[in-house]
């Protein structure tokens, strides 16, 4: 699986450590990472990921000028659908299950990003008064053809466990995998033998400690998941719209 044009560093068999030219987003391939590299990664996370940052290669102004109908290199019309993000064509409509956080809902703008790719299922969950929210979501959607599961914060916790139940790829934004402010029961779901997970962590997150999440994910490597970790040094707990759009585009255009 090749690196994307947004990759700043792939910590794996060919890249080790954090370079002086690290950007604000650091992409890690957990499947290829060695133990000493993971240990170093956790040390960096413990220091709040204080790495040098600079502007991403793709700016908002450049994205605004992209036209899905533009000509391709061979001068033939680009037949990708209008739900093409960062010039990566998606050739079919999909069903995305998105789970919101404890005190937040899926915003209209972020929902619009997801709707470029297909149908969005975004249930309104009451984590405060329903300790079985994860099981409730599973019972509600287990008969539907879900293609991808996504979640943020508390919703990331729910998505992490539901992706196992549905055996589907999962995208997590600052997931509350270790500690939660309200009790939530974890149903016993099967563990997939293969799959893909993309985890996005903010280095300045003061709500969900990224170092705790890293340790949790290291313990989960034995589950057989191919985890890709995207560390964004300047991001806090909230995911900015442009980061959300970029991460969704990268996630939905990977080959599984």
Short mmCIF file of C-alpha atoms in Angstrom, two decimals, residues 19-191:
data_model
loop_
_atom_site.label_atom_id
_atom_site.label_comp_id
_atom_site.label_asym_id
_atom_site.label_seq_id
_atom_site.Cartn_x
_atom_site.Cartn_y
_atom_site.Cartn_z
CA UNK A 19 12.82 13.67 11.47
CA UNK A 20 13.55 17.37 11.89
CA UNK A 21 11.31 17.98 8.89
CA UNK A 22 8.23 16.38 10.42
CA UNK A 23 5.02 18.18 9.57
CA UNK A 24 1.95 18.60 11.75
CA UNK A 25 0.54 15.27 10.58
CA UNK A 26 2.57 12.13 11.14
CA UNK A 27 1.26 8.95 9.57
CA UNK A 28 2.25 5.64 11.10
CA UNK A 29 1.77 2.12 9.70
CA UNK A 30 1.27 0.02 12.84
CA UNK A 31 1.39 -3.20 10.84
CA UNK A 32 5.01 -2.57 9.84
CA UNK A 33 6.20 -0.64 12.90
CA UNK A 34 8.86 -2.29 15.02
CA UNK A 35 8.67 -2.49 18.83
CA UNK A 36 11.40 0.07 19.40
CA UNK A 37 9.69 2.45 16.98
CA UNK A 38 6.37 2.07 18.82
CA UNK A 39 8.11 2.77 22.13
CA UNK A 40 9.65 5.89 20.67
CA UNK A 41 6.26 6.94 19.34
CA UNK A 42 4.70 6.64 22.80
CA UNK A 43 7.52 8.69 24.30
CA UNK A 44 6.79 11.43 21.79
CA UNK A 45 3.08 11.24 22.58
CA UNK A 46 3.83 11.56 26.29
CA UNK A 47 5.59 14.84 25.58
CA UNK A 48 2.40 16.04 23.84
CA UNK A 49 3.81 15.38 20.37
CA UNK A 50 5.92 18.53 20.34
CA UNK A 51 7.21 18.09 16.82
CA UNK A 52 7.89 20.77 14.26
CA UNK A 53 4.94 21.61 12.10
CA UNK A 54 4.37 23.42 8.88
CA UNK A 55 1.56 23.89 6.42
CA UNK A 56 0.20 20.77 4.76
CA UNK A 57 1.03 20.30 1.10
CA UNK A 58 -2.56 20.74 0.07
CA UNK A 59 -4.14 24.10 0.99
CA UNK A 60 -7.78 25.01 1.21
CA UNK A 61 -7.43 27.35 -1.74
CA UNK A 62 -6.13 24.54 -3.94
CA UNK A 63 -9.03 22.29 -2.98
CA UNK A 64 -11.51 25.01 -3.90
CA UNK A 65 -10.15 25.10 -7.45
CA UNK A 66 -10.49 21.36 -8.04
CA UNK A 67 -13.11 20.44 -10.59
CA UNK A 68 -14.36 16.85 -10.86
CA UNK A 69 -15.17 17.49 -14.55
CA UNK A 70 -11.66 18.60 -15.48
CA UNK A 71 -9.73 16.81 -18.26
CA UNK A 72 -7.37 13.99 -17.42
CA UNK A 73 -3.80 13.71 -18.66
CA UNK A 74 -4.86 11.86 -21.81
CA UNK A 75 -7.34 14.68 -22.55
CA UNK A 76 -10.36 12.48 -21.89
CA UNK A 77 -13.13 13.65 -19.57
CA UNK A 78 -12.78 12.59 -15.95
CA UNK A 79 -15.73 10.28 -15.36
CA UNK A 80 -15.40 10.23 -11.56
CA UNK A 81 -18.59 11.13 -9.73
CA UNK A 82 -19.06 14.50 -8.06
CA UNK A 83 -18.28 12.80 -4.75
CA UNK A 84 -14.58 12.78 -5.65
CA UNK A 85 -12.30 14.10 -2.88
CA UNK A 86 -8.68 15.09 -3.53
CA UNK A 87 -9.01 13.66 -7.06
CA UNK A 88 -9.45 10.13 -5.71
CA UNK A 89 -12.53 8.75 -7.54
CA UNK A 90 -15.12 6.70 -5.68
CA UNK A 91 -17.03 4.64 -8.22
CA UNK A 92 -19.97 3.48 -6.11
CA UNK A 93 -22.26 4.79 -3.42
CA UNK A 94 -21.66 3.36 0.02
CA UNK A 95 -23.32 3.33 3.42
CA UNK A 96 -21.44 5.00 6.26
CA UNK A 97 -22.37 4.61 9.92
CA UNK A 98 -21.17 7.65 11.88
CA UNK A 99 -21.32 7.83 15.68
CA UNK A 100 -21.06 11.22 17.38
CA UNK A 101 -19.32 12.10 20.64
CA UNK A 102 -20.63 12.56 24.15
CA UNK A 103 -21.56 16.24 23.92
CA UNK A 104 -21.56 16.79 20.17
CA UNK A 105 -23.50 15.82 17.07
CA UNK A 106 -22.40 15.35 13.47
CA UNK A 107 -22.37 18.88 12.07
CA UNK A 108 -24.16 19.79 8.86
CA UNK A 109 -20.85 20.59 7.17
CA UNK A 110 -19.22 17.29 8.11
CA UNK A 111 -22.31 15.34 7.17
CA UNK A 112 -22.17 17.01 3.75
CA UNK A 113 -18.59 15.75 3.36
CA UNK A 114 -19.71 12.19 4.07
CA UNK A 115 -22.78 12.46 1.84
CA UNK A 116 -20.48 13.01 -1.14
CA UNK A 117 -19.66 9.32 -0.82
CA UNK A 118 -23.08 7.84 -0.18
CA UNK A 119 -25.73 7.29 2.48
CA UNK A 120 -24.94 8.48 6.00
CA UNK A 121 -26.46 6.83 9.05
CA UNK A 122 -25.95 9.13 12.03
CA UNK A 123 -28.08 8.04 15.00
CA UNK A 124 -28.72 10.41 17.90
CA UNK A 125 -27.26 8.62 20.92
CA UNK A 126 -27.81 9.35 24.61
CA UNK A 127 -24.64 8.07 26.23
CA UNK A 128 -25.53 9.70 29.56
CA UNK A 129 -28.70 7.72 30.17
CA UNK A 130 -28.12 4.60 28.08
CA UNK A 131 -25.15 2.49 29.20
CA UNK A 132 -25.94 0.02 26.41
CA UNK A 133 -25.70 2.50 23.53
CA UNK A 134 -23.22 0.31 21.64
CA UNK A 135 -25.49 -2.71 21.79
CA UNK A 136 -28.46 -0.54 20.78
CA UNK A 137 -26.67 0.66 17.65
CA UNK A 138 -25.75 -2.90 16.74
CA UNK A 139 -29.31 -4.15 17.11
CA UNK A 140 -30.61 -1.22 15.04
CA UNK A 141 -28.26 -1.58 12.09
CA UNK A 142 -27.16 -5.24 12.05
CA UNK A 143 -29.50 -5.99 9.15
CA UNK A 144 -28.36 -3.07 7.00
CA UNK A 145 -25.57 -3.16 4.39
CA UNK A 146 -23.03 -0.99 6.19
CA UNK A 147 -19.73 -0.44 4.38
CA UNK A 148 -17.77 1.71 6.84
CA UNK A 149 -17.98 2.70 10.50
CA UNK A 150 -16.76 6.07 11.80
CA UNK A 151 -16.81 7.78 15.16
CA UNK A 152 -15.41 10.64 17.22
CA UNK A 153 -14.50 10.67 20.92
CA UNK A 154 -17.16 8.58 22.72
CA UNK A 155 -18.49 7.68 19.28
CA UNK A 156 -14.98 6.51 18.42
CA UNK A 157 -15.14 4.12 21.36
CA UNK A 158 -18.48 2.81 20.08
CA UNK A 159 -17.23 2.60 16.49
CA UNK A 160 -14.13 0.66 17.56
CA UNK A 161 -16.27 -2.11 19.02
CA UNK A 162 -19.00 -1.99 16.36
CA UNK A 163 -16.52 -2.39 13.52
CA UNK A 164 -15.77 -5.79 15.02
CA UNK A 165 -19.43 -6.70 15.11
CA UNK A 166 -19.95 -5.62 11.49
CA UNK A 167 -16.45 -6.67 10.40
CA UNK A 168 -15.99 -3.40 8.49
CA UNK A 169 -13.18 -0.82 8.19
CA UNK A 170 -13.29 1.90 10.83
CA UNK A 171 -12.19 5.56 10.98
CA UNK A 172 -11.68 6.98 14.47
CA UNK A 173 -11.15 10.60 15.53
CA UNK A 174 -9.66 10.97 19.03
CA UNK A 175 -11.49 7.85 20.26
CA UNK A 176 -12.14 7.47 24.00
CA UNK A 177 -10.82 3.91 24.06
CA UNK A 178 -9.33 3.92 27.56
CA UNK A 179 -11.28 6.31 29.80
CA UNK A 180 -14.85 7.60 29.60
CA UNK A 181 -16.71 10.09 31.77
CA UNK A 182 -19.96 8.09 31.63
CA UNK A 183 -20.32 4.31 31.95
CA UNK A 184 -20.78 2.30 28.78
CA UNK A 185 -21.06 -1.46 28.61
CA UNK A 186 -18.95 -3.28 26.02
CA UNK A 187 -20.85 -6.10 24.31
CA UNK A 188 -19.02 -9.28 23.40
CA UNK A 189 -18.48 -9.09 19.65
CA UNK A 190 -16.41 -11.32 17.45
CA UNK A 191 -12.90 -10.17 16.64
#
